Amino acid sequence: MSINNMIFTHVVITLVISLICFLFSGKRQYYFYFLIAFCLPIAGYVIDLFISIVRGKTKSDVKVEQDELEDFTSNMMFTNLDNSSDGEIIPLEDIMLSGSNKLKRKQMMNILTNDNLKNVDLLKVALKDEDIETSHYASVAIVDMKKKLDVNIQECSKIYKQDQGDMENLIKYKDSLKEYLNSKLLDEHYIKVYKETYSEILQLLIARDKKKKYYVELIDVLMELKQWDKAKFYIDEFICSFICEESYLKKLKYYYEINEKNQFYRVLSDLKKSSITLSREGINILRFWNRGGQINEV
């Protein structure tokens, strides 16, 4: 074989060996491998292959270690979740800051499994996540929760209509409406419809059983619907039935919302003179207005 042929063969082998080493190790050091193989015929081939194998193995080990660390972190997070007494999960915002799609996806799967309405705000954040899979899981969870709430309301409504004299059925129907309204999952144009139905059911409950909590819930939803006449009627009835902090606070809120300054301060004065034992909230409200809090003119 001539010298020219030998040089040509050496160059070709060098190029091939360098390329193989580059692909195997995943390092962008092609010229490094080329120089070793070119300057050290035969021995350089062996050295290149040895270095690339070591580097490739190191890269693989690092990847495995990273995966193991991520799995460990994830497992620790969800072990803490399983052992928590209140059933709350680690905030999704914290997991998102880690930049780990794997953790975010696992969190979404956990929410899907637990079906916890407390996580709706987190799901709405995840819905906008850049990771398509995380966003998809959040979307599936929201749709699934809405479907279950819809089915629950429909079932409670059907059972109630079959026996409208059953108080337990009426309460279950009311609770199903309240759960959906508080879930933050209702579409905007359905909120008013559900609130109106909710208020009607509460009125039926009060007609049968004048409980303090029913008055509180009904008056709040009537004021949200801006049904001021009805709200005033039930506030007056509430105070007649229960001379308590809640009834006075609802009346204060009513006059505040409709900007009736004189009536507001009259009720405030009545509350001060009453023998009602106030909660911390009630005391703070009185202190605020005693310090010069004012109703802004509309």
CSV table of C-alpha atoms in Angstrom, one decimal:
chain,number,residue,atom,x,y,z
A,1,MET,CA,0.0,0.0,0.0
A,2,SER,CA,1.4,3.4,-1.0
A,3,ILE,CA,2.0,6.2,1.6
A,4,ASN,CA,-0.8,8.3,0.0
A,5,ASN,CA,-3.3,5.4,0.4
A,6,MET,CA,-2.2,4.9,4.0
A,7,ILE,CA,-2.7,8.6,4.8
A,8,PHE,CA,-6.1,8.6,3.1
A,9,THR,CA,-7.2,5.5,5.0
A,10,HIS,CA,-5.9,7.0,8.3
A,11,VAL,CA,-7.8,10.2,7.7
A,12,VAL,CA,-11.0,8.3,6.8
A,13,ILE,CA,-10.8,6.1,9.9
A,14,THR,CA,-10.0,9.1,12.0
A,15,LEU,CA,-13.1,10.9,10.8
A,16,VAL,CA,-15.3,7.9,11.4
A,17,ILE,CA,-13.8,7.2,14.9
A,18,SER,CA,-14.2,10.9,15.9
A,19,LEU,CA,-17.8,10.9,14.7
A,20,ILE,CA,-18.7,7.7,16.6
A,21,CYS,CA,-17.1,9.1,19.8
A,22,PHE,CA,-19.0,12.4,19.4
A,23,LEU,CA,-22.3,10.6,19.0
A,24,PHE,CA,-21.7,8.2,21.8
A,25,SER,CA,-20.6,10.6,24.4
A,26,GLY,CA,-22.9,13.4,23.4
A,27,LYS,CA,-20.2,16.0,23.9
A,28,ARG,CA,-19.6,18.8,21.4
A,29,GLN,CA,-15.8,18.0,21.2
A,30,TYR,CA,-15.5,16.6,17.7
A,31,TYR,CA,-12.1,18.3,17.1
A,32,PHE,CA,-10.7,16.9,20.3
A,33,TYR,CA,-11.4,13.4,19.2
A,34,PHE,CA,-10.2,14.1,15.7
A,35,LEU,CA,-6.8,15.5,16.9
A,36,ILE,CA,-6.1,12.5,19.2
A,37,ALA,CA,-7.0,9.9,16.5
A,38,PHE,CA,-5.1,11.8,13.8
A,39,CYS,CA,-1.9,12.5,15.8
A,40,LEU,CA,-1.8,9.0,17.3
A,41,PRO,CA,-2.6,6.4,14.6
A,42,ILE,CA,-4.1,3.2,15.9
A,43,ALA,CA,-3.4,4.2,19.6
A,44,GLY,CA,-5.5,7.3,19.1
A,45,TYR,CA,-8.5,5.2,18.0
A,46,VAL,CA,-8.4,3.3,21.2
A,47,ILE,CA,-7.9,6.4,23.3
A,48,ASP,CA,-10.9,8.1,21.6
A,49,LEU,CA,-13.2,5.1,22.1
A,50,PHE,CA,-12.2,4.8,25.8
A,51,ILE,CA,-12.8,8.5,26.5
A,52,SER,CA,-16.2,8.5,24.8
A,53,ILE,CA,-17.3,5.4,26.7
A,54,VAL,CA,-16.4,6.9,30.0
A,55,ARG,CA,-18.0,10.2,29.2
A,56,GLY,CA,-21.1,8.5,27.8
A,57,LYS,CA,-21.4,6.5,31.0
A,58,THR,CA,-20.9,9.5,33.2
A,59,LYS,CA,-23.7,11.4,31.3
A,60,SER,CA,-26.0,8.4,31.7
A,61,ASP,CA,-25.3,8.2,35.4
A,62,VAL,CA,-25.9,11.9,35.9
A,63,LYS,CA,-29.2,11.6,34.1
A,64,VAL,CA,-30.2,8.6,36.3
A,65,GLU,CA,-29.2,10.5,39.4
A,66,GLN,CA,-31.3,13.5,38.3
A,67,ASP,CA,-34.3,11.3,37.7
A,68,GLU,CA,-33.8,9.6,41.0
A,69,LEU,CA,-33.5,12.9,42.8
A,70,GLU,CA,-36.7,14.2,41.1
A,71,ASP,CA,-38.6,11.0,42.0
A,72,PHE,CA,-37.4,11.3,45.6
A,73,THR,CA,-38.5,14.9,45.8
A,74,SER,CA,-41.8,14.1,44.3
A,75,ASN,CA,-42.4,11.1,46.6
A,76,MET,CA,-41.5,13.2,49.6
A,77,MET,CA,-44.0,15.8,48.6
A,78,PHE,CA,-46.8,13.4,48.1
A,79,THR,CA,-45.9,11.4,51.2
A,80,ASN,CA,-46.4,14.6,53.1
A,81,LEU,CA,-49.7,15.0,51.4
A,82,ASP,CA,-50.8,11.5,52.4
A,83,ASN,CA,-49.8,12.1,56.0
A,84,SER,CA,-51.3,15.6,56.3
A,85,SER,CA,-54.2,15.9,58.7
A,86,ASP,CA,-56.2,18.5,56.7
A,87,GLY,CA,-55.8,16.9,53.3
A,88,GLU,CA,-54.3,20.0,51.8
A,89,ILE,CA,-51.7,19.7,49.0
A,90,ILE,CA,-48.4,21.5,48.4
A,91,PRO,CA,-49.2,24.7,46.5
A,92,LEU,CA,-48.9,24.2,42.8
A,93,GLU,CA,-47.2,27.6,42.5
A,94,ASP,CA,-44.2,26.2,44.4
A,95,ILE,CA,-44.0,23.2,42.2
A,96,MET,CA,-44.2,25.3,39.1
A,97,LEU,CA,-41.2,27.4,40.3
A,98,SER,CA,-39.1,24.2,40.3
A,99,GLY,CA,-39.5,24.1,36.5
A,100,SER,CA,-40.1,20.3,36.7
A,101,ASN,CA,-42.8,19.2,34.3
A,102,LYS,CA,-42.7,15.7,35.9
A,103,LEU,CA,-43.7,17.2,39.3
A,104,LYS,CA,-46.4,19.3,37.9
A,105,ARG,CA,-47.9,16.4,36.0
A,106,LYS,CA,-47.8,14.2,39.1
A,107,GLN,CA,-49.5,17.0,41.1
A,108,MET,CA,-52.2,17.2,38.5
A,109,MET,CA,-52.8,13.4,38.6
A,110,ASN,CA,-53.0,13.7,42.4
A,111,ILE,CA,-55.7,16.3,42.1
A,112,LEU,CA,-57.6,14.2,39.6
A,113,THR,CA,-57.5,11.3,42.1
A,114,ASN,CA,-58.6,13.3,45.1
A,115,ASP,CA,-61.2,15.4,43.3
A,116,ASN,CA,-60.8,18.2,45.8
A,117,LEU,CA,-62.7,21.4,45.1
A,118,LYS,CA,-60.2,23.3,47.2
A,119,ASN,CA,-57.8,23.0,44.3
A,120,VAL,CA,-59.8,24.9,41.7
A,121,ASP,CA,-57.6,28.0,41.9
A,122,LEU,CA,-54.5,25.9,41.4
A,123,LEU,CA,-56.1,24.1,38.5
A,124,LYS,CA,-56.9,27.5,36.8
A,125,VAL,CA,-53.2,28.4,37.2
A,126,ALA,CA,-52.1,25.0,35.7
A,127,LEU,CA,-54.5,25.5,32.9
A,128,LYS,CA,-52.3,28.3,31.5
A,129,ASP,CA,-49.0,26.3,32.1
A,130,GLU,CA,-46.6,26.1,29.2
A,131,ASP,CA,-46.4,22.3,29.6
A,132,ILE,CA,-49.1,20.9,27.4
A,133,GLU,CA,-49.5,17.8,29.4
A,134,THR,CA,-49.9,19.7,32.7
A,135,SER,CA,-52.4,22.0,31.1
A,136,HIS,CA,-54.3,19.0,29.7
A,137,TYR,CA,-54.6,17.3,33.1
A,138,ALA,CA,-55.9,20.6,34.6
A,139,SER,CA,-58.5,20.9,31.9
A,140,VAL,CA,-59.6,17.3,32.4
A,141,ALA,CA,-59.8,17.8,36.2
A,142,ILE,CA,-62.0,21.0,35.8
A,143,VAL,CA,-64.3,19.3,33.3
A,144,ASP,CA,-64.7,16.3,35.5
A,145,MET,CA,-65.4,18.4,38.6
A,146,LYS,CA,-68.0,20.4,36.8
A,147,LYS,CA,-69.7,17.3,35.4
A,148,LYS,CA,-69.9,15.8,38.9
A,149,LEU,CA,-71.4,19.0,40.4
A,150,ASP,CA,-73.9,19.2,37.5
A,151,VAL,CA,-75.0,15.6,38.0
A,152,ASN,CA,-75.3,16.1,41.8
A,153,ILE,CA,-77.6,19.1,41.3
A,154,GLN,CA,-79.7,17.3,38.8
A,155,GLU,CA,-80.1,14.3,41.0
A,156,CYS,CA,-80.9,16.4,44.1
A,157,SER,CA,-83.4,18.5,42.1
A,158,LYS,CA,-85.1,15.3,40.7
A,159,ILE,CA,-85.4,13.7,44.2
A,160,TYR,CA,-86.8,16.9,45.7
A,161,LYS,CA,-89.4,17.3,43.0
A,162,GLN,CA,-90.6,13.8,43.6
A,163,ASP,CA,-91.2,14.5,47.2
A,164,GLN,CA,-91.3,18.2,47.9
A,165,GLY,CA,-92.6,17.7,51.5
A,166,ASP,CA,-89.3,16.0,52.5
A,167,MET,CA,-87.2,18.5,54.4
A,168,GLU,CA,-84.0,16.4,54.0
A,169,ASN,CA,-84.3,16.4,50.2
A,170,LEU,CA,-84.8,20.2,50.2
A,171,ILE,CA,-81.6,20.6,52.3
A,172,LYS,CA,-79.6,18.3,50.0
A,173,TYR,CA,-80.8,20.3,47.0
A,174,LYS,CA,-79.8,23.6,48.8
A,175,ASP,CA,-76.3,22.2,49.7
A,176,SER,CA,-75.7,21.0,46.1
A,177,LEU,CA,-76.4,24.5,44.8
A,178,LYS,CA,-74.2,26.1,47.4
A,179,GLU,CA,-71.3,23.8,46.7
A,180,TYR,CA,-71.4,24.6,43.0
A,181,LEU,CA,-71.7,28.4,43.6
A,182,ASN,CA,-68.7,28.2,46.0
A,183,SER,CA,-66.6,26.1,43.6
A,184,LYS,CA,-65.7,29.0,41.3
A,185,LEU,CA,-66.4,26.6,38.4
A,186,LEU,CA,-69.7,28.1,37.2
A,187,ASP,CA,-69.7,30.0,33.9
A,188,GLU,CA,-70.5,33.6,34.3
A,189,HIS,CA,-73.9,33.5,32.6
A,190,TYR,CA,-75.0,30.6,34.9
A,191,ILE,CA,-74.1,32.2,38.2
A,192,LYS,CA,-77.2,34.4,38.4
A,193,VAL,CA,-79.5,31.6,37.4
A,194,TYR,CA,-78.1,29.3,40.1
A,195,LYS,CA,-78.1,32.1,42.7
A,196,GLU,CA,-81.8,32.8,42.0
A,197,THR,CA,-82.6,29.1,42.4
A,198,TYR,CA,-80.5,29.0,45.6
A,199,SER,CA,-82.4,31.9,47.0
A,200,GLU,CA,-85.8,30.3,46.2
A,201,ILE,CA,-84.8,27.1,48.0
A,202,LEU,CA,-83.6,29.0,51.0
A,203,GLN,CA,-86.9,30.9,51.2
A,204,LEU,CA,-88.7,27.5,51.2
A,205,LEU,CA,-86.4,26.3,54.0
A,206,ILE,CA,-87.1,29.4,56.1
A,207,ALA,CA,-90.8,29.0,55.6
A,208,ARG,CA,-90.5,25.5,57.2
A,209,ASP,CA,-87.7,26.0,59.6
A,210,LYS,CA,-86.5,29.5,60.7
A,211,LYS,CA,-82.9,28.7,61.3
A,212,LYS,CA,-80.3,31.4,61.8
A,213,LYS,CA,-77.9,30.0,59.1
A,214,TYR,CA,-80.7,30.0,56.5
A,215,TYR,CA,-81.3,33.7,57.1
A,216,VAL,CA,-77.6,34.5,56.8
A,217,GLU,CA,-77.2,32.6,53.5
A,218,LEU,CA,-80.5,34.0,52.0
A,219,ILE,CA,-79.8,37.6,52.9
A,220,ASP,CA,-76.3,37.4,51.4
A,221,VAL,CA,-77.4,35.9,48.1
A,222,LEU,CA,-80.3,38.4,47.8
A,223,MET,CA,-77.9,41.3,48.3
A,224,GLU,CA,-75.6,39.8,45.7
A,225,LEU,CA,-78.6,39.6,43.3
A,226,LYS,CA,-79.4,43.2,44.3
A,227,GLN,CA,-82.9,42.2,45.3
A,228,TRP,CA,-83.1,44.9,47.9
A,229,ASP,CA,-86.8,44.7,48.8
A,230,LYS,CA,-86.6,41.0,49.5
A,231,ALA,CA,-83.4,41.4,51.4
A,232,LYS,CA,-84.9,44.1,53.6
A,233,PHE,CA,-88.0,41.9,54.2
A,234,TYR,CA,-85.9,38.9,55.4
A,235,ILE,CA,-83.5,41.1,57.4
A,236,ASP,CA,-86.4,42.5,59.4
A,237,GLU,CA,-87.8,39.0,59.9
A,238,PHE,CA,-84.3,37.8,60.9
A,239,ILE,CA,-84.1,40.5,63.6
A,240,CYS,CA,-87.6,39.7,64.9
A,241,SER,CA,-86.7,36.0,65.1
A,242,PHE,CA,-83.1,36.4,66.3
A,243,ILE,CA,-81.9,39.4,68.2
A,244,CYS,CA,-78.2,38.6,67.6
A,245,GLU,CA,-75.0,39.9,66.2
A,246,GLU,CA,-75.5,38.3,62.8
A,247,SER,CA,-78.9,39.9,62.3
A,248,TYR,CA,-77.6,43.4,63.2
A,249,LEU,CA,-74.5,43.0,61.0
A,250,LYS,CA,-76.7,42.0,58.0
A,251,LYS,CA,-78.8,45.1,58.5
A,252,LEU,CA,-75.7,47.2,58.7
A,253,LYS,CA,-74.4,45.7,55.5
A,254,TYR,CA,-77.8,46.3,53.8
A,255,TYR,CA,-77.9,50.0,54.6
A,256,TYR,CA,-74.2,50.3,53.7
A,257,GLU,CA,-74.8,48.7,50.3
A,258,ILE,CA,-77.8,51.0,49.5
A,259,ASN,CA,-75.9,54.0,50.9
A,260,GLU,CA,-78.5,54.9,53.5
A,261,LYS,CA,-76.2,56.7,55.9
A,262,ASN,CA,-78.8,57.8,58.6
A,263,GLN,CA,-80.3,54.3,58.8
A,264,PHE,CA,-76.9,52.8,59.0
A,265,TYR,CA,-75.8,54.9,62.0
A,266,ARG,CA,-79.1,54.3,63.7
A,267,VAL,CA,-78.6,50.5,63.5
A,268,LEU,CA,-75.0,51.0,64.6
A,269,SER,CA,-76.2,52.9,67.7
A,270,ASP,CA,-78.8,50.2,68.5
A,271,LEU,CA,-76.1,47.6,68.3
A,272,LYS,CA,-73.9,49.5,70.7
A,273,LYS,CA,-76.7,49.9,73.2
A,274,SER,CA,-77.8,46.3,73.0
A,275,SER,CA,-76.7,43.5,75.4
A,276,ILE,CA,-75.5,41.3,72.6
A,277,THR,CA,-72.1,39.7,73.2
A,278,LEU,CA,-70.1,40.5,70.1
A,279,SER,CA,-67.5,38.3,68.4
A,280,ARG,CA,-64.1,39.6,67.4
A,281,GLU,CA,-65.5,40.5,64.0
A,282,GLY,CA,-68.3,42.5,65.5
A,283,ILE,CA,-66.0,44.3,67.9
A,284,ASN,CA,-63.7,45.3,65.1
A,285,ILE,CA,-66.6,46.6,63.0
A,286,LEU,CA,-67.7,48.8,65.9
A,287,ARG,CA,-64.2,50.0,66.5
A,288,PHE,CA,-63.8,50.9,62.8
A,289,TRP,CA,-66.9,53.1,62.8
A,290,ASN,CA,-66.2,54.6,66.2
A,291,ARG,CA,-62.8,55.8,64.8
A,292,GLY,CA,-64.5,57.8,62.1
A,293,GLY,CA,-65.2,55.3,59.4
A,294,GLN,CA,-67.6,56.9,56.9
A,295,ILE,CA,-70.0,55.8,54.1
A,296,ASN,CA,-68.9,57.3,50.8
A,297,GLU,CA,-71.6,59.0,48.9
A,298,VAL,CA,-72.5,57.3,45.7
